[in-house]
Structure formats: structure tokens, C-alpha cells
mmCIF file of C-alpha atoms in Angstrom:
data_model
loop_
_atom_site.group_PDB
_atom_site.id
_atom_site.type_symbol
_atom_site.label_atom_id
_atom_site.label_comp_id
_atom_site.label_asym_id
_atom_site.label_seq_id
_atom_site.Cartn_x
_atom_site.Cartn_y
_atom_site.Cartn_z
ATOM 1 C CA MET A 27 11.583 -34.666 -7.844
ATOM 2 C CA ASP A 28 13.318 -36.365 -10.414
ATOM 3 C CA ASN A 29 11.898 -40.120 -10.863
ATOM 4 C CA CYS A 30 8.587 -40.495 -10.792
ATOM 5 C CA GLY A 31 8.961 -44.178 -9.641
ATOM 6 C CA ASN A 32 10.844 -43.058 -6.297
ATOM 7 C CA GLN A 33 8.643 -42.853 -2.788
ATOM 8 C CA TYR A 34 7.154 -40.147 -1.850
ATOM 9 C CA ASP A 35 6.736 -38.407 1.303
ATOM 10 C CA THR A 36 2.331 -38.186 1.972
ATOM 11 C CA GLN A 37 0.334 -37.470 4.605
ATOM 12 C CA ASP A 38 -1.537 -40.574 6.003
ATOM 13 C CA THR A 39 -4.991 -39.449 6.450
ATOM 14 C CA LYS A 40 -5.766 -42.465 8.184
ATOM 15 C CA ASN A 41 -3.228 -42.649 10.640
ATOM 16 C CA SER A 42 -3.432 -38.800 10.830
ATOM 17 C CA GLY A 43 0.354 -39.130 10.580
ATOM 18 C CA ILE A 44 3.317 -39.414 7.918
ATOM 19 C CA ALA A 45 3.955 -42.623 5.666
ATOM 20 C CA GLY A 46 6.234 -43.971 2.941
ATOM 21 C CA ILE A 47 3.675 -44.713 0.700
ATOM 22 C CA GLU A 48 5.508 -46.214 -2.765
ATOM 23 C CA MET A 49 3.432 -45.147 -5.557
ATOM 24 C CA THR A 50 2.215 -47.248 -8.382
ATOM 25 C CA SER A 51 3.003 -46.766 -12.092
ATOM 26 C CA ASP A 52 -0.225 -44.011 -12.996
ATOM 27 C CA GLU A 53 0.587 -42.737 -9.867
ATOM 28 C CA ALA A 54 4.035 -41.565 -10.034
ATOM 29 C CA LYS A 55 2.229 -40.163 -14.163
ATOM 30 C CA TYR A 56 -0.221 -38.303 -12.132
ATOM 31 C CA ALA A 57 1.541 -36.252 -9.669
ATOM 32 C CA CYS A 58 4.901 -35.487 -12.526
ATOM 33 C CA LYS A 59 2.183 -34.382 -14.702
ATOM 34 C CA ARG A 60 1.255 -32.444 -11.429
ATOM 35 C CA GLU A 61 4.407 -31.057 -11.070
ATOM 36 C CA LYS A 62 4.766 -30.105 -14.136
ATOM 37 C CA LYS A 63 1.649 -27.704 -14.111
ATOM 38 C CA THR A 64 2.579 -25.990 -10.388
ATOM 39 C CA ASN A 65 5.877 -25.820 -8.028
ATOM 40 C CA ASP A 66 4.862 -27.416 -5.042
ATOM 41 C CA ASN A 67 5.845 -25.459 -1.771
ATOM 42 C CA ILE A 68 7.842 -27.363 1.160
ATOM 43 C CA MET A 69 6.419 -26.400 4.577
ATOM 44 C CA THR A 70 8.526 -28.225 7.447
ATOM 45 C CA THR A 71 6.046 -30.220 10.381
ATOM 46 C CA ASP A 72 7.169 -29.439 14.668
ATOM 47 C CA VAL A 73 9.164 -33.206 14.021
ATOM 48 C CA GLY A 74 10.930 -31.981 11.145
ATOM 49 C CA THR A 75 9.576 -34.179 8.395
ATOM 50 C CA GLU A 76 8.874 -32.492 4.424
ATOM 51 C CA VAL A 77 6.033 -32.740 3.230
ATOM 52 C CA GLU A 78 4.546 -31.769 0.159
ATOM 53 C CA ILE A 79 1.855 -29.043 -0.217
ATOM 54 C CA GLU A 80 0.285 -27.042 -2.889
ATOM 55 C CA LYS A 81 0.261 -23.252 -3.538
ATOM 56 C CA PHE A 82 -3.182 -22.238 -2.937
ATOM 57 C CA GLY A 83 -5.554 -21.636 -6.880
ATOM 58 C CA LEU A 84 -2.583 -22.589 -8.772
ATOM 59 C CA ASP A 85 -3.695 -26.412 -9.803
ATOM 60 C CA GLY A 86 -6.665 -25.845 -12.673
ATOM 61 C CA ASP A 87 -7.955 -29.555 -11.223
ATOM 62 C CA ASP A 88 -9.235 -26.786 -8.536
ATOM 63 C CA GLY A 89 -11.278 -23.983 -11.041
ATOM 64 C CA ASP A 90 -9.364 -21.952 -10.793
ATOM 65 C CA ASP A 91 -10.813 -18.423 -11.965
ATOM 66 C CA LEU A 92 -8.041 -16.118 -11.818
ATOM 67 C CA LEU A 93 -7.579 -14.616 -15.512
ATOM 68 C CA TYR A 94 -4.023 -13.424 -15.991
ATOM 69 C CA GLY A 95 -0.709 -14.413 -13.241
ATOM 70 C CA VAL A 96 1.619 -11.748 -12.096
ATOM 71 C CA GLU A 97 4.240 -12.433 -15.290
ATOM 72 C CA ASP A 98 0.975 -12.186 -17.526
ATOM 73 C CA ILE A 99 0.685 -9.520 -20.104
ATOM 74 C CA PRO A 100 -3.142 -8.426 -20.755
ATOM 75 C CA PRO A 101 -4.050 -7.414 -23.960
ATOM 76 C CA TRP A 102 -3.541 -3.172 -24.424
ATOM 77 C CA TYR A 103 -6.767 -1.921 -24.304
ATOM 78 C CA MET A 104 -7.635 -4.142 -21.034
ATOM 79 C CA CYS A 105 -4.228 -2.324 -19.105
ATOM 80 C CA ILE A 106 -5.680 0.942 -20.818
ATOM 81 C CA LEU A 107 -9.177 0.151 -18.595
ATOM 82 C CA LEU A 108 -7.561 -1.826 -15.514
ATOM 83 C CA GLY A 109 -5.758 1.712 -15.015
ATOM 84 C CA PHE A 110 -8.146 3.810 -15.636
ATOM 85 C CA GLN A 111 -9.686 1.069 -12.742
ATOM 86 C CA HIS A 112 -7.177 2.145 -10.299
ATOM 87 C CA TYR A 113 -7.117 5.753 -11.518
ATOM 88 C CA LEU A 114 -10.226 5.385 -9.866
ATOM 89 C CA GLU A 115 -9.539 3.794 -7.250
ATOM 90 C CA MET A 116 -7.051 6.435 -5.700
ATOM 91 C CA ILE A 117 -7.400 9.767 -6.940
ATOM 92 C CA GLY A 118 -10.211 9.587 -3.763
ATOM 93 C CA ALA A 119 -8.050 9.259 -1.127
ATOM 94 C CA THR A 120 -4.659 11.242 -3.359
ATOM 95 C CA VAL A 121 -6.965 14.495 -3.609
ATOM 96 C CA ALA A 122 -7.422 14.086 -0.121
ATOM 97 C CA CYS A 123 -4.755 14.016 1.524
ATOM 98 C CA PRO A 124 -3.870 17.762 0.337
ATOM 99 C CA PHE A 125 -6.909 19.270 0.922
ATOM 100 C CA ILE A 126 -6.640 17.483 4.551
ATOM 101 C CA LEU A 127 -3.572 18.814 4.859
ATOM 102 C CA THR A 128 -4.185 22.802 3.047
ATOM 103 C CA PRO A 129 -5.599 24.762 6.132
ATOM 104 C CA ALA A 130 -3.134 23.453 9.081
ATOM 105 C CA LEU A 131 -0.277 24.937 6.432
ATOM 106 C CA CYS A 132 -2.250 28.094 6.732
ATOM 107 C CA MET A 133 -3.446 27.902 3.305
ATOM 108 C CA GLU A 134 -6.587 29.931 1.953
ATOM 109 C CA GLU A 135 -9.392 28.493 0.040
ATOM 110 C CA ASP A 136 -9.502 30.060 -2.521
ATOM 111 C CA ASP A 137 -5.396 29.631 -2.873
ATOM 112 C CA PRO A 138 -4.583 28.272 -6.628
ATOM 113 C CA ASN A 139 -0.817 26.421 -5.084
ATOM 114 C CA LYS A 140 -3.820 24.317 -3.650
ATOM 115 C CA ALA A 141 -4.537 22.620 -7.072
ATOM 116 C CA ASN A 142 -0.463 23.295 -7.458
ATOM 117 C CA ILE A 143 0.731 20.902 -4.552
ATOM 118 C CA ILE A 144 -2.549 18.828 -6.461
ATOM 119 C CA SER A 145 -0.785 17.852 -9.220
ATOM 120 C CA THR A 146 2.293 17.323 -7.734
ATOM 121 C CA LEU A 147 1.050 14.605 -5.898
ATOM 122 C CA VAL A 148 -0.383 12.768 -8.630
ATOM 123 C CA PHE A 149 2.804 13.377 -10.178
ATOM 124 C CA MET A 150 4.642 11.957 -8.295
ATOM 125 C CA SER A 151 2.652 9.302 -7.499
ATOM 126 C CA GLY A 152 2.703 8.053 -10.823
ATOM 127 C CA ILE A 153 6.024 8.205 -11.112
ATOM 128 C CA ILE A 154 6.488 5.705 -8.235
ATOM 129 C CA THR A 155 3.967 3.506 -9.551
ATOM 130 C CA ILE A 156 6.098 2.561 -12.346
ATOM 131 C CA LEU A 157 9.054 2.479 -11.011
ATOM 132 C CA GLN A 158 7.224 0.153 -8.149
ATOM 133 C CA SER A 159 5.622 -1.519 -10.790
ATOM 134 C CA THR A 160 9.001 -2.053 -13.404
ATOM 135 C CA ILE A 161 12.062 -2.446 -11.386
ATOM 136 C CA GLY A 162 10.434 -2.641 -7.464
ATOM 137 C CA THR A 163 8.357 -5.059 -6.138
ATOM 138 C CA ARG A 164 5.829 -4.857 -8.666
ATOM 139 C CA LEU A 165 2.644 -5.005 -6.414
ATOM 140 C CA PRO A 166 -0.587 -4.436 -8.640
ATOM 141 C CA ILE A 167 -1.238 -1.149 -6.919
ATOM 142 C CA VAL A 168 -0.908 2.807 -7.147
ATOM 143 C CA GLN A 169 1.681 4.267 -5.422
ATOM 144 C CA GLY A 170 0.227 7.704 -3.527
ATOM 145 C CA GLY A 171 0.248 9.580 -0.550
ATOM 146 C CA SER A 172 -0.113 8.093 2.715
ATOM 147 C CA PHE A 173 -2.628 9.258 5.328
ATOM 148 C CA SER A 174 -0.149 7.938 8.551
ATOM 149 C CA TYR A 175 1.738 11.090 7.665
ATOM 150 C CA LEU A 176 -1.445 13.655 7.780
ATOM 151 C CA ILE A 177 -1.215 13.000 11.882
ATOM 152 C CA PRO A 178 2.496 13.998 12.595
ATOM 153 C CA SER A 179 2.414 16.783 9.984
ATOM 154 C CA LEU A 180 -1.049 18.426 11.803
ATOM 155 C CA ALA A 181 0.033 17.439 14.876
ATOM 156 C CA ILE A 182 3.549 19.658 14.109
ATOM 157 C CA MET A 183 1.440 22.332 12.352
ATOM 158 C CA ASN A 184 -0.466 22.989 15.953
ATOM 159 C CA LEU A 185 3.201 23.902 17.958
ATOM 160 C CA PRO A 186 3.088 27.095 18.466
ATOM 161 C CA GLN A 187 5.263 28.144 16.066
ATOM 162 C CA TRP A 188 3.593 26.805 13.325
ATOM 163 C CA ARG A 189 0.204 27.799 14.192
ATOM 164 C CA CYS A 190 -2.226 30.265 11.746
ATOM 165 C CA PRO A 191 -2.434 34.100 12.094
ATOM 166 C CA PRO A 192 -5.851 35.337 13.406
ATOM 167 C CA PRO A 193 -8.066 36.183 10.132
ATOM 168 C CA GLU A 194 -7.304 39.632 10.879
ATOM 169 C CA ILE A 195 -3.409 39.878 10.300
ATOM 170 C CA MET A 196 -4.538 36.913 7.201
ATOM 171 C CA ALA A 197 -6.541 39.456 5.747
ATOM 172 C CA GLY A 198 -3.338 42.085 5.704
ATOM 173 C CA LEU A 199 -1.048 40.283 4.398
ATOM 174 C CA ASN A 200 -0.795 40.328 0.366
ATOM 175 C CA TYR A 201 -0.180 37.981 -1.944
ATOM 176 C CA GLU A 202 3.881 36.906 -1.694
ATOM 177 C CA GLU A 203 3.869 37.387 1.884
ATOM 178 C CA LYS A 204 0.600 34.602 2.309
ATOM 179 C CA THR A 205 2.332 32.827 -0.504
ATOM 180 C CA GLU A 206 6.042 32.610 2.056
ATOM 181 C CA LEU A 207 3.798 32.234 5.378
ATOM 182 C CA TRP A 208 2.706 28.045 3.833
ATOM 183 C CA GLN A 209 5.584 27.533 2.303
ATOM 184 C CA VAL A 210 7.928 26.973 4.955
ATOM 185 C CA ARG A 211 5.343 25.158 6.876
ATOM 186 C CA MET A 212 5.235 23.374 3.854
ATOM 187 C CA ARG A 213 9.564 23.321 4.271
ATOM 188 C CA GLU A 214 9.125 21.671 7.940
ATOM 189 C CA ILE A 215 6.687 19.333 7.615
ATOM 190 C CA GLN A 216 9.418 17.265 4.263
ATOM 191 C CA GLY A 217 12.477 17.940 6.453
ATOM 192 C CA ALA A 218 10.891 15.682 9.377
ATOM 193 C CA ILE A 219 9.525 13.430 6.468
ATOM 194 C CA ILE A 220 12.420 13.328 5.326
ATOM 195 C CA PHE A 221 14.280 12.535 8.050
ATOM 196 C CA ALA A 222 11.601 10.087 9.008
ATOM 197 C CA ALA A 223 12.000 8.264 5.501
ATOM 198 C CA LEU A 224 15.815 7.680 6.593
ATOM 199 C CA PHE A 225 15.434 4.985 9.555
ATOM 200 C CA GLU A 226 12.601 3.305 7.610
ATOM 201 C CA THR A 227 15.993 3.182 4.704
ATOM 202 C CA ILE A 228 17.751 2.015 7.504
ATOM 203 C CA PHE A 229 14.932 -0.943 8.687
ATOM 204 C CA ALA A 230 14.622 -2.149 5.098
ATOM 205 C CA LEU A 231 18.011 -2.031 4.542
ATOM 206 C CA THR A 232 19.747 -4.204 8.149
ATOM 207 C CA GLY A 233 16.283 -6.171 7.945
ATOM 208 C CA PHE A 234 15.231 -5.298 10.958
ATOM 209 C CA ILE A 235 11.416 -4.947 9.623
ATOM 210 C CA GLY A 236 11.342 -8.613 8.741
ATOM 211 C CA PHE A 237 12.062 -9.787 12.613
ATOM 212 C CA LEU A 238 9.192 -6.821 13.245
ATOM 213 C CA CYS A 239 6.773 -8.312 11.425
ATOM 214 C CA ARG A 240 7.111 -12.023 13.567
ATOM 215 C CA PHE A 241 5.217 -9.607 16.658
ATOM 216 C CA ILE A 242 3.138 -7.242 14.114
ATOM 217 C CA THR A 243 0.378 -9.622 12.676
ATOM 218 C CA PRO A 244 -2.708 -8.797 11.569
ATOM 219 C CA LEU A 245 -3.954 -8.428 14.797
ATOM 220 C CA THR A 246 -2.156 -4.910 15.355
ATOM 221 C CA VAL A 247 -2.019 -3.620 12.045
ATOM 222 C CA ALA A 248 -6.209 -2.522 12.092
ATOM 223 C CA PRO A 249 -5.780 -1.033 15.244
ATOM 224 C CA ALA A 250 -3.120 0.900 13.899
ATOM 225 C CA ILE A 251 -5.094 2.111 10.740
ATOM 226 C CA CYS A 252 -8.554 2.537 12.897
ATOM 227 C CA MET A 253 -6.996 5.164 14.902
ATOM 228 C CA ILE A 254 -5.090 6.708 11.729
ATOM 229 C CA GLY A 255 -8.923 7.612 11.009
ATOM 230 C CA LEU A 256 -10.371 8.156 14.241
ATOM 231 C CA SER A 257 -7.487 10.399 14.256
ATOM 232 C CA LEU A 258 -8.529 12.313 11.325
ATOM 233 C CA PHE A 259 -12.091 12.426 12.489
ATOM 234 C CA LYS A 260 -11.763 16.240 13.374
ATOM 235 C CA ASN A 261 -10.579 17.794 10.096
ATOM 236 C CA VAL A 262 -12.567 15.127 7.986
ATOM 237 C CA THR A 263 -16.031 16.234 9.251
ATOM 238 C CA GLU A 264 -14.649 20.041 8.585
ATOM 239 C CA GLN A 265 -14.084 19.272 4.950
ATOM 240 C CA ILE A 266 -17.508 17.606 4.844
ATOM 241 C CA SER A 267 -19.654 20.470 6.269
ATOM 242 C CA LYS A 268 -18.680 22.395 3.578
ATOM 243 C CA ASN A 269 -20.697 20.731 1.209
ATOM 244 C CA ALA A 270 -23.011 17.360 2.938
ATOM 245 C CA PRO A 271 -24.163 15.974 -0.587
ATOM 246 C CA VAL A 272 -21.132 15.561 -2.426
ATOM 247 C CA ALA A 273 -19.538 14.160 0.770
ATOM 248 C CA ILE A 274 -22.261 11.540 1.353
ATOM 249 C CA SER A 275 -22.381 11.079 -2.161
ATOM 250 C CA SER A 276 -18.349 9.732 -1.970
ATOM 251 C CA PHE A 277 -19.551 6.767 0.184
#
């Protein structure tokens, strides 16, 4: 407020209602100091009365332990350390996506192209993270591969026309034929993902996602994430069985 001597709408805890209380000069000065330290949100009650509420944890008097705000820039050495910490957190999930997907693409275990797929995914994750943290929403996260696309991708590869040939036929193929075998399947998945991304773009531009957020609560998101994990249980157990000690150490 511009004038600290004006009346402030506060909550009367004694009457459990909303009442106008004229502030003293000391109270007005204290309110002005608090107003300079943090921007208050405005909450509209059911009866249409506006009351001031403070942002959670932004007042220094509340013992906030936040070291850096959204607009703060840590020292360069701290940026390197925190960036490496993010890298260690995301590299496991990023590498797991190709390891789960490549068997469905009919790619052999010793195929060197598997390293190319992993390198491409890590490289693109870095590019998208830079764009997201500069001109995007600037969330403090690393953009990586999504497990949400693995389920429909594996479902496509389970169609009769995309199933892998028998081992005896695979053994008779040369390197170029094996490469074309998994690349044609990769192109099929890429086309499906691009087409699905068009719907996401349309939903975002039209604001339809904001409308859905009224009904999509954490109670619906959490079961969806659990179903994704359960759907990958078979594929993950096959990978774990190849080297149980390494799989156990990842926990």
C-alpha cells in the first residue's frame, strides 16, 4: 500500500472473521518494512473479501534457509558443482532409456550404434536444458529423455510387422542389413513421437492444458507414474538379470 496510515484489512482471530483495524504509527511502519522485503499475494475468499497473505518462506524473519533465489547467480565454482550434481542425478535415467528401447529395435548387445544413441540423447538433453534455463520456464532441472514415451514405443514395436526376426535370421544378416533393420524401426518411433508432440503443442497454445489442470491433481498424476513404472517392470528385470551386483548398487 502507498500510505501506511491507511486502514489494513487483516484477519480478526478473535472473531474468526474479517474486520477493518486502523493501525497505529508503529504498526504502519512495521507493515511498510515487511512490504518492502516481500511481495504479498492476494487471496480472494469465498465471500469476495481480499486479505493479504505472505509468500511461504520468503520473509527473513521466519528463519528461511534459502541460499539463492530465482534471480540470484551463485559463484562460478558453485555453479560447476551444482551442475555436476544435476548431471549425476540425470545420467542414470537418461542412459536407461536407450538400454530399454534398443532390444525392441532389434539392435544387438554389442552393436556400437548403441553408444551413438546414448551420446545423441545426452547431447540433446544438454541443448534442451540450456534453452529451457535461458529462454524457457527456467526450472532448476535437467531436461532428459521421458519414460512416458517408452510405453507407446514398446507397444509399437510389439506389432507383428515390427517384431524382430528369429535369431537364426539375424545371424545371417550383414552389418548394413542389421543397421537398416533397427533404423527403420527408429524412424517409425520418431514419426509417432513427432505426431504426438503436435498435439501437445496445440494443447499448450490453446490453453487446454490449463483447463485440464483443474481436474488433473496429484491424486491422478501419482497413479499414472506408478503405472509407467509397473509397465516397464518386465523390461527392467531383463536388464537387471544380466548383472545383478551392478543393478543392486544403483539403488
